[in-house]
mmCIF file with all atom_site columns, C-alpha atoms in Angstrom:
data_model
loop_
_atom_site.group_PDB
_atom_site.id
_atom_site.type_symbol
_atom_site.label_atom_id
_atom_site.label_alt_id
_atom_site.label_comp_id
_atom_site.label_asym_id
_atom_site.label_entity_id
_atom_site.label_seq_id
_atom_site.pdbx_PDB_ins_code
_atom_site.Cartn_x
_atom_site.Cartn_y
_atom_site.Cartn_z
_atom_site.occupancy
_atom_site.B_iso_or_equiv
_atom_site.pdbx_formal_charge
_atom_site.auth_seq_id
_atom_site.auth_comp_id
_atom_site.auth_asym_id
_atom_site.auth_atom_id
_atom_site.pdbx_PDB_model_num
ATOM 1   C CA . LEU B 1 1   ? 115.571 119.105 70.605  1.00 0.00 ? 192 LEU B CA 1
ATOM 2   C CA . ILE B 1 2   ? 113.231 116.252 71.551  1.00 0.00 ? 193 ILE B CA 1
ATOM 3   C CA . ARG B 1 3   ? 114.041 116.629 75.278  1.00 0.00 ? 194 ARG B CA 1
ATOM 4   C CA . THR B 1 4   ? 113.474 120.412 75.067  1.00 0.00 ? 195 THR B CA 1
ATOM 5   C CA . THR B 1 5   ? 110.117 119.909 73.351  1.00 0.00 ? 196 THR B CA 1
ATOM 6   C CA . GLU B 1 6   ? 109.083 117.329 75.959  1.00 0.00 ? 197 GLU B CA 1
ATOM 7   C CA . ASN B 1 7   ? 110.056 119.764 78.720  1.00 0.00 ? 198 ASN B CA 1
ATOM 8   C CA . LEU B 1 8   ? 108.105 122.631 77.163  1.00 0.00 ? 199 LEU B CA 1
ATOM 9   C CA . LEU B 1 9   ? 105.005 120.478 76.720  1.00 0.00 ? 200 LEU B CA 1
ATOM 10  C CA . SER B 1 10  ? 105.277 119.151 80.262  1.00 0.00 ? 201 SER B CA 1
ATOM 11  C CA . ILE B 1 11  ? 105.676 122.553 81.899  1.00 0.00 ? 202 ILE B CA 1
ATOM 12  C CA . THR B 1 12  ? 102.673 123.857 79.971  1.00 0.00 ? 203 THR B CA 1
ATOM 13  C CA . LYS B 1 13  ? 100.629 120.828 80.968  1.00 0.00 ? 204 LYS B CA 1
ATOM 14  C CA . PHE B 1 14  ? 101.516 120.939 84.661  1.00 0.00 ? 205 PHE B CA 1
ATOM 15  C CA . ASN B 1 15  ? 101.045 124.665 85.009  1.00 0.00 ? 206 ASN B CA 1
ATOM 16  C CA . SER B 1 16  ? 97.501  124.367 83.675  1.00 0.00 ? 207 SER B CA 1
ATOM 17  C CA . ARG B 1 17  ? 94.731  124.170 86.210  1.00 0.00 ? 208 ARG B CA 1
ATOM 18  C CA . GLY B 1 18  ? 92.875  120.923 86.672  1.00 0.00 ? 209 GLY B CA 1
ATOM 19  C CA . VAL B 1 19  ? 95.600  118.550 85.492  1.00 0.00 ? 210 VAL B CA 1
ATOM 20  C CA . VAL B 1 20  ? 95.174  115.190 87.175  1.00 0.00 ? 211 VAL B CA 1
ATOM 21  C CA . ILE B 1 21  ? 97.928  112.611 87.067  1.00 0.00 ? 212 ILE B CA 1
ATOM 22  C CA . LYS B 1 22  ? 96.966  108.956 87.138  1.00 0.00 ? 213 LYS B CA 1
ATOM 23  C CA . LYS B 1 23  ? 99.166  107.564 89.881  1.00 0.00 ? 214 LYS B CA 1
ATOM 24  C CA . ILE B 1 24  ? 99.456  103.906 90.718  1.00 0.00 ? 215 ILE B CA 1
ATOM 25  C CA . PRO B 1 25  ? 101.772 102.074 93.092  1.00 0.00 ? 216 PRO B CA 1
ATOM 26  C CA . GLU B 1 26  ? 104.924 101.281 91.107  1.00 0.00 ? 217 GLU B CA 1
ATOM 27  C CA . VAL B 1 27  ? 108.062 99.377  92.079  1.00 0.00 ? 218 VAL B CA 1
ATOM 28  C CA . VAL B 1 28  ? 110.595 102.174 92.502  1.00 0.00 ? 219 VAL B CA 1
ATOM 29  C CA . GLU B 1 29  ? 113.568 99.989  91.543  1.00 0.00 ? 220 GLU B CA 1
ATOM 30  C CA . GLU B 1 30  ? 112.002 99.220  88.143  1.00 0.00 ? 221 GLU B CA 1
ATOM 31  C CA . ILE B 1 31  ? 111.446 102.903 87.330  1.00 0.00 ? 222 ILE B CA 1
ATOM 32  C CA . THR B 1 32  ? 114.900 103.995 88.498  1.00 0.00 ? 223 THR B CA 1
ATOM 33  C CA . GLY B 1 33  ? 116.483 101.051 86.666  1.00 0.00 ? 224 GLY B CA 1
ATOM 34  C CA . CYS B 1 34  ? 114.790 101.999 83.383  1.00 0.00 ? 225 CYS B CA 1
ATOM 35  C CA . ALA B 1 35  ? 115.983 105.590 83.766  1.00 0.00 ? 226 ALA B CA 1
ATOM 36  C CA . VAL B 1 36  ? 119.569 104.458 84.419  1.00 0.00 ? 227 VAL B CA 1
ATOM 37  C CA . VAL B 1 37  ? 119.561 102.174 81.355  1.00 0.00 ? 228 VAL B CA 1
ATOM 38  C CA . LYS B 1 38  ? 118.225 104.950 79.093  1.00 0.00 ? 229 LYS B CA 1
ATOM 39  C CA . PHE B 1 39  ? 120.725 107.436 80.508  1.00 0.00 ? 230 PHE B CA 1
ATOM 40  C CA . HIS B 1 40  ? 123.651 105.050 79.914  1.00 0.00 ? 231 HIS B CA 1
ATOM 41  C CA . LYS B 1 41  ? 122.689 104.668 76.263  1.00 0.00 ? 232 LYS B CA 1
ATOM 42  C CA . ALA B 1 42  ? 123.188 108.421 75.791  1.00 0.00 ? 233 ALA B CA 1
ATOM 43  C CA . HIS B 1 43  ? 126.033 108.908 78.302  1.00 0.00 ? 234 HIS B CA 1
ATOM 44  C CA . PRO B 1 44  ? 127.983 105.638 78.672  1.00 0.00 ? 235 PRO B CA 1
ATOM 45  C CA . ASP B 1 45  ? 130.969 107.382 80.292  1.00 0.00 ? 236 ASP B CA 1
ATOM 46  C CA . MET B 1 46  ? 129.046 108.733 83.306  1.00 0.00 ? 237 MET B CA 1
ATOM 47  C CA . PRO B 1 47  ? 128.538 105.935 85.835  1.00 0.00 ? 238 PRO B CA 1
ATOM 48  C CA . VAL B 1 48  ? 125.420 105.811 87.996  1.00 0.00 ? 239 VAL B CA 1
ATOM 49  C CA . PHE B 1 49  ? 125.678 103.980 91.306  1.00 0.00 ? 240 PHE B CA 1
ATOM 50  C CA . VAL B 1 50  ? 122.377 102.957 92.906  1.00 0.00 ? 241 VAL B CA 1
ATOM 51  C CA . ASP B 1 51  ? 121.924 102.820 96.683  1.00 0.00 ? 242 ASP B CA 1
ATOM 52  C CA . LYS B 1 52  ? 118.546 101.279 97.520  1.00 0.00 ? 243 LYS B CA 1
ATOM 53  C CA . PRO B 1 53  ? 116.908 99.253  100.269 1.00 0.00 ? 244 PRO B CA 1
ATOM 54  C CA . ASP B 1 54  ? 116.905 95.443  100.074 1.00 0.00 ? 245 ASP B CA 1
ATOM 55  C CA . GLY B 1 55  ? 113.109 95.208  100.002 1.00 0.00 ? 246 GLY B CA 1
ATOM 56  C CA . ILE B 1 56  ? 110.701 96.012  97.207  1.00 0.00 ? 247 ILE B CA 1
ATOM 57  C CA . LEU B 1 57  ? 109.663 99.625  97.589  1.00 0.00 ? 248 LEU B CA 1
ATOM 58  C CA . PHE B 1 58  ? 106.474 101.030 96.084  1.00 0.00 ? 249 PHE B CA 1
ATOM 59  C CA . ALA B 1 59  ? 105.554 104.682 95.472  1.00 0.00 ? 250 ALA B CA 1
ATOM 60  C CA . ASP B 1 60  ? 102.438 106.206 93.934  1.00 0.00 ? 251 ASP B CA 1
ATOM 61  C CA . MET B 1 61  ? 103.431 107.658 90.558  1.00 0.00 ? 252 MET B CA 1
ATOM 62  C CA . ASP B 1 62  ? 103.019 108.006 86.844  1.00 0.00 ? 253 ASP B CA 1
ATOM 63  C CA . ALA B 1 63  ? 106.070 105.935 85.907  1.00 0.00 ? 254 ALA B CA 1
ATOM 64  C CA . THR B 1 64  ? 106.745 107.718 82.615  1.00 0.00 ? 255 THR B CA 1
ATOM 65  C CA . LEU B 1 65  ? 106.812 111.138 84.267  1.00 0.00 ? 256 LEU B CA 1
ATOM 66  C CA . ILE B 1 66  ? 109.062 110.055 87.137  1.00 0.00 ? 257 ILE B CA 1
ATOM 67  C CA . GLU B 1 67  ? 111.425 108.469 84.632  1.00 0.00 ? 258 GLU B CA 1
ATOM 68  C CA . GLN B 1 68  ? 111.499 111.832 82.806  1.00 0.00 ? 259 GLN B CA 1
ATOM 69  C CA . VAL B 1 69  ? 112.375 113.564 86.086  1.00 0.00 ? 260 VAL B CA 1
ATOM 70  C CA . LEU B 1 70  ? 115.253 111.166 86.705  1.00 0.00 ? 261 LEU B CA 1
ATOM 71  C CA . LEU B 1 71  ? 116.594 111.543 83.171  1.00 0.00 ? 262 LEU B CA 1
ATOM 72  C CA . ASN B 1 72  ? 116.497 115.345 83.489  1.00 0.00 ? 263 ASN B CA 1
ATOM 73  C CA . LEU B 1 73  ? 118.355 115.191 86.805  1.00 0.00 ? 264 LEU B CA 1
ATOM 74  C CA . PHE B 1 74  ? 120.990 112.805 85.423  1.00 0.00 ? 265 PHE B CA 1
ATOM 75  C CA . GLU B 1 75  ? 121.524 114.991 82.357  1.00 0.00 ? 266 GLU B CA 1
ATOM 76  C CA . ASN B 1 76  ? 121.888 118.064 84.561  1.00 0.00 ? 267 ASN B CA 1
ATOM 77  C CA . VAL B 1 77  ? 124.908 116.387 86.126  1.00 0.00 ? 268 VAL B CA 1
ATOM 78  C CA . VAL B 1 78  ? 126.462 115.794 82.701  1.00 0.00 ? 269 VAL B CA 1
ATOM 79  C CA . TYR B 1 79  ? 125.825 119.319 81.418  1.00 0.00 ? 270 TYR B CA 1
ATOM 80  C CA . HIS B 1 80  ? 126.128 121.467 84.549  1.00 0.00 ? 271 HIS B CA 1
ATOM 81  C CA . ALA B 1 81  ? 128.170 119.686 87.232  1.00 0.00 ? 272 ALA B CA 1
ATOM 82  C CA . ASP B 1 82  ? 131.670 120.558 86.077  1.00 0.00 ? 273 ASP B CA 1
ATOM 83  C CA . GLY B 1 83  ? 134.174 117.954 87.223  1.00 0.00 ? 274 GLY B CA 1
ATOM 84  C CA . ALA B 1 84  ? 131.582 115.283 88.021  1.00 0.00 ? 275 ALA B CA 1
ATOM 85  C CA . THR B 1 85  ? 132.894 111.748 87.673  1.00 0.00 ? 276 THR B CA 1
ATOM 86  C CA . GLY B 1 86  ? 129.773 109.861 88.689  1.00 0.00 ? 277 GLY B CA 1
ATOM 87  C CA . ILE B 1 87  ? 126.214 109.978 89.953  1.00 0.00 ? 278 ILE B CA 1
ATOM 88  C CA . VAL B 1 88  ? 124.817 108.287 93.041  1.00 0.00 ? 279 VAL B CA 1
ATOM 89  C CA . LEU B 1 89  ? 121.090 107.561 93.019  1.00 0.00 ? 280 LEU B CA 1
ATOM 90  C CA . LYS B 1 90  ? 119.814 106.992 96.565  1.00 0.00 ? 281 LYS B CA 1
ATOM 91  C CA . VAL B 1 91  ? 116.366 105.579 97.234  1.00 0.00 ? 282 VAL B CA 1
ATOM 92  C CA . GLU B 1 92  ? 114.874 105.170 100.698 1.00 0.00 ? 283 GLU B CA 1
ATOM 93  C CA . ARG B 1 93  ? 111.590 105.016 102.562 1.00 0.00 ? 284 ARG B CA 1
ATOM 94  C CA . VAL B 1 94  ? 111.217 107.544 105.354 1.00 0.00 ? 285 VAL B CA 1
ATOM 95  C CA . GLY B 1 95  ? 107.859 107.322 107.110 1.00 0.00 ? 286 GLY B CA 1
ATOM 96  C CA . ASP B 1 96  ? 105.077 107.728 104.560 1.00 0.00 ? 287 ASP B CA 1
ATOM 97  C CA . ARG B 1 97  ? 107.427 109.017 101.855 1.00 0.00 ? 288 ARG B CA 1
ATOM 98  C CA . THR B 1 98  ? 109.796 107.541 99.313  1.00 0.00 ? 289 THR B CA 1
ATOM 99  C CA . TRP B 1 99  ? 112.861 109.771 98.925  1.00 0.00 ? 290 TRP B CA 1
ATOM 100 C CA . ILE B 1 100 ? 114.931 109.748 95.754  1.00 0.00 ? 291 ILE B CA 1
ATOM 101 C CA . ARG B 1 101 ? 118.213 111.660 95.708  1.00 0.00 ? 292 ARG B CA 1
ATOM 102 C CA . VAL B 1 102 ? 120.489 112.329 92.746  1.00 0.00 ? 293 VAL B CA 1
ATOM 103 C CA . CYS B 1 103 ? 123.968 113.148 94.046  1.00 0.00 ? 294 CYS B CA 1
ATOM 104 C CA . ASP B 1 104 ? 127.068 114.160 92.130  1.00 0.00 ? 295 ASP B CA 1
ATOM 105 C CA . ASP B 1 105 ? 130.689 114.961 92.919  1.00 0.00 ? 296 ASP B CA 1
ATOM 106 C CA . GLY B 1 106 ? 130.922 117.983 90.627  1.00 0.00 ? 297 GLY B CA 1
ATOM 107 C CA . CYS B 1 107 ? 131.265 121.689 91.294  1.00 0.00 ? 298 CYS B CA 1
ATOM 108 C CA . GLY B 1 108 ? 128.017 122.143 93.223  1.00 0.00 ? 299 GLY B CA 1
ATOM 109 C CA . ILE B 1 109 ? 125.257 124.688 92.667  1.00 0.00 ? 300 ILE B CA 1
ATOM 110 C CA . PRO B 1 110 ? 126.308 128.347 92.882  1.00 0.00 ? 301 PRO B CA 1
ATOM 111 C CA . PRO B 1 111 ? 124.677 129.968 95.942  1.00 0.00 ? 302 PRO B CA 1
ATOM 112 C CA . ALA B 1 112 ? 123.222 132.802 93.827  1.00 0.00 ? 303 ALA B CA 1
ATOM 113 C CA . VAL B 1 113 ? 121.403 130.252 91.653  1.00 0.00 ? 304 VAL B CA 1
ATOM 114 C CA . MET B 1 114 ? 119.947 128.157 94.484  1.00 0.00 ? 305 MET B CA 1
ATOM 115 C CA . PRO B 1 115 ? 116.871 130.368 95.187  1.00 0.00 ? 306 PRO B CA 1
ATOM 116 C CA . HIS B 1 116 ? 115.826 130.237 91.515  1.00 0.00 ? 307 HIS B CA 1
ATOM 117 C CA . LEU B 1 117 ? 116.656 126.619 90.765  1.00 0.00 ? 308 LEU B CA 1
ATOM 118 C CA . PHE B 1 118 ? 113.078 125.442 90.233  1.00 0.00 ? 309 PHE B CA 1
ATOM 119 C CA . ASP B 1 119 ? 111.363 128.567 88.891  1.00 0.00 ? 310 ASP B CA 1
ATOM 120 C CA . GLY B 1 120 ? 112.271 128.148 85.199  1.00 0.00 ? 311 GLY B CA 1
ATOM 121 C CA . LYS B 1 121 ? 114.043 131.488 84.929  1.00 0.00 ? 312 LYS B CA 1
ATOM 122 C CA . LEU B 1 122 ? 117.644 130.291 84.842  1.00 0.00 ? 313 LEU B CA 1
ATOM 123 C CA . THR B 1 123 ? 119.758 130.316 81.720  1.00 0.00 ? 314 THR B CA 1
ATOM 124 C CA . ALA B 1 124 ? 123.194 128.875 81.115  1.00 0.00 ? 315 ALA B CA 1
ATOM 125 C CA . ASN B 1 125 ? 124.704 132.338 81.616  1.00 0.00 ? 316 ASN B CA 1
ATOM 126 C CA . ASP B 1 126 ? 123.335 132.546 85.152  1.00 0.00 ? 317 ASP B CA 1
ATOM 127 C CA . ASP B 1 127 ? 125.915 130.158 86.516  1.00 0.00 ? 318 ASP B CA 1
ATOM 128 C CA . ARG B 1 128 ? 128.651 129.297 84.029  1.00 0.00 ? 319 ARG B CA 1
ATOM 129 C CA . GLY B 1 129 ? 129.282 132.171 81.640  1.00 0.00 ? 320 GLY B CA 1
ATOM 130 C CA . PRO B 1 130 ? 128.892 132.377 77.881  1.00 0.00 ? 321 PRO B CA 1
ATOM 131 C CA . ASP B 1 131 ? 130.657 129.092 77.093  1.00 0.00 ? 322 ASP B CA 1
ATOM 132 C CA . ALA B 1 132 ? 128.198 127.006 79.129  1.00 0.00 ? 323 ALA B CA 1
ATOM 133 C CA . CYS B 1 133 ? 126.113 124.306 77.554  1.00 0.00 ? 324 CYS B CA 1
ATOM 134 C CA . ARG B 1 134 ? 122.995 125.648 75.901  1.00 0.00 ? 325 ARG B CA 1
ATOM 135 C CA . SER B 1 135 ? 120.075 125.561 78.297  1.00 0.00 ? 326 SER B CA 1
ATOM 136 C CA . MET B 1 136 ? 116.665 127.126 78.465  1.00 0.00 ? 327 MET B CA 1
ATOM 137 C CA . GLY B 1 137 ? 116.568 126.792 82.248  1.00 0.00 ? 328 GLY B CA 1
ATOM 138 C CA . ILE B 1 138 ? 113.293 124.880 82.304  1.00 0.00 ? 329 ILE B CA 1
ATOM 139 C CA . GLY B 1 139 ? 114.414 121.313 83.043  1.00 0.00 ? 330 GLY B CA 1
ATOM 140 C CA . LEU B 1 140 ? 114.350 121.615 86.828  1.00 0.00 ? 331 LEU B CA 1
ATOM 141 C CA . SER B 1 141 ? 111.107 123.595 86.777  1.00 0.00 ? 332 SER B CA 1
ATOM 142 C CA . VAL B 1 142 ? 109.542 120.758 84.757  1.00 0.00 ? 333 VAL B CA 1
ATOM 143 C CA . CYS B 1 143 ? 110.841 118.254 87.317  1.00 0.00 ? 334 CYS B CA 1
ATOM 144 C CA . TYR B 1 144 ? 109.517 120.370 90.166  1.00 0.00 ? 335 TYR B CA 1
ATOM 145 C CA . SER B 1 145 ? 106.088 120.689 88.517  1.00 0.00 ? 336 SER B CA 1
ATOM 146 C CA . ILE B 1 146 ? 105.873 116.939 87.945  1.00 0.00 ? 337 ILE B CA 1
ATOM 147 C CA . ILE B 1 147 ? 106.820 116.128 91.537  1.00 0.00 ? 338 ILE B CA 1
ATOM 148 C CA . LYS B 1 148 ? 104.349 118.707 92.917  1.00 0.00 ? 339 LYS B CA 1
ATOM 149 C CA . ALA B 1 149 ? 101.611 117.233 90.688  1.00 0.00 ? 340 ALA B CA 1
ATOM 150 C CA . HIS B 1 150 ? 102.373 113.875 92.324  1.00 0.00 ? 341 HIS B CA 1
ATOM 151 C CA . GLY B 1 151 ? 101.782 115.340 95.796  1.00 0.00 ? 342 GLY B CA 1
ATOM 152 C CA . GLY B 1 152 ? 105.505 115.379 96.596  1.00 0.00 ? 343 GLY B CA 1
ATOM 153 C CA . ASP B 1 153 ? 108.199 118.006 96.882  1.00 0.00 ? 344 ASP B CA 1
ATOM 154 C CA . MET B 1 154 ? 111.702 118.692 95.568  1.00 0.00 ? 345 MET B CA 1
ATOM 155 C CA . CYS B 1 155 ? 114.744 120.436 97.011  1.00 0.00 ? 346 CYS B CA 1
ATOM 156 C CA . ALA B 1 156 ? 118.449 120.876 96.308  1.00 0.00 ? 347 ALA B CA 1
ATOM 157 C CA . SER B 1 157 ? 121.591 121.392 98.342  1.00 0.00 ? 348 SER B CA 1
ATOM 158 C CA . ASN B 1 158 ? 125.358 121.304 98.096  1.00 0.00 ? 349 ASN B CA 1
ATOM 159 C CA . GLU B 1 159 ? 127.465 118.712 99.861  1.00 0.00 ? 350 GLU B CA 1
ATOM 160 C CA . ASN B 1 160 ? 130.122 119.972 102.280 1.00 0.00 ? 351 ASN B CA 1
ATOM 161 C CA . ASP B 1 161 ? 132.842 118.078 100.411 1.00 0.00 ? 352 ASP B CA 1
ATOM 162 C CA . GLY B 1 162 ? 131.658 119.177 96.948  1.00 0.00 ? 353 GLY B CA 1
ATOM 163 C CA . GLY B 1 163 ? 128.916 118.196 94.585  1.00 0.00 ? 354 GLY B CA 1
ATOM 164 C CA . ALA B 1 164 ? 125.203 118.747 94.624  1.00 0.00 ? 355 ALA B CA 1
ATOM 165 C CA . VAL B 1 165 ? 122.152 116.774 95.686  1.00 0.00 ? 356 VAL B CA 1
ATOM 166 C CA . VAL B 1 166 ? 118.727 117.169 94.135  1.00 0.00 ? 357 VAL B CA 1
ATOM 167 C CA . SER B 1 167 ? 116.116 115.311 96.173  1.00 0.00 ? 358 SER B CA 1
ATOM 168 C CA . PHE B 1 168 ? 112.440 114.628 95.805  1.00 0.00 ? 359 PHE B CA 1
ATOM 169 C CA . TRP B 1 169 ? 109.863 112.594 97.633  1.00 0.00 ? 360 TRP B CA 1
ATOM 170 C CA . LEU B 1 170 ? 106.689 110.845 96.597  1.00 0.00 ? 361 LEU B CA 1
ATOM 171 C CA . PRO B 1 171 ? 103.913 109.403 98.746  1.00 0.00 ? 362 PRO B CA 1
ATOM 172 C CA . ASN B 1 172 ? 104.458 105.708 99.429  1.00 0.00 ? 363 ASN B CA 1
ATOM 173 C CA . GLY B 1 173 ? 102.267 103.168 97.694  1.00 0.00 ? 364 GLY B CA 1
ATOM 174 C CA . GLY B 1 174 ? 101.585 99.957  99.559  1.00 0.00 ? 365 GLY B CA 1
ATOM 175 C CA . GLU B 1 175 ? 103.982 98.365  102.007 1.00 0.00 ? 366 GLU B CA 1
ATOM 176 C CA . GLU B 1 176 ? 107.663 97.618  101.634 1.00 0.00 ? 367 GLU B CA 1
ATOM 177 C CA . ILE B 1 177 ? 108.061 93.922  100.931 1.00 0.00 ? 368 ILE B CA 1
ATOM 178 C CA . GLU B 1 178 ? 111.167 92.207  102.336 1.00 0.00 ? 369 GLU B CA 1
ATOM 179 C CA . TYR B 1 179 ? 112.807 89.548  100.210 1.00 0.00 ? 370 TYR B CA 1
#
């Protein structure tokens, strides 16, 4: 109920005109690490493997909101990726963008659902039938709205060998620092 309320408040906030997000350069590894720790407290049986660069990577963001995006994406794997045995979180810098990808080895996203994935109009019955986990279909639209408000973008695809990938990018903040 708390996550649903947070999602409803967020979608209302980000769909309002004139919302400005205070973005600062954050260390991406710290934000993704916090999200993984919080996720594991709720779902200790779903492993998350992190694939990241060796250097310290910065991206301009509101850390709390990006953490919320990651938690929503991780929970989508648990509740909607039938057969998933793990999550891979990939982080990389490509040009002036920081890409974050949440990959799973589950059933993938039904092709009929793909065009409506981020519009907030999906329900559990759209892709799994009446026994699916309860869902209002707003989680991904909240994520999409948050990423757009950050000046980034979000997309999804299915892997050829099964599973789905939901990706988003944020503008880089500062330079990558090698260590």
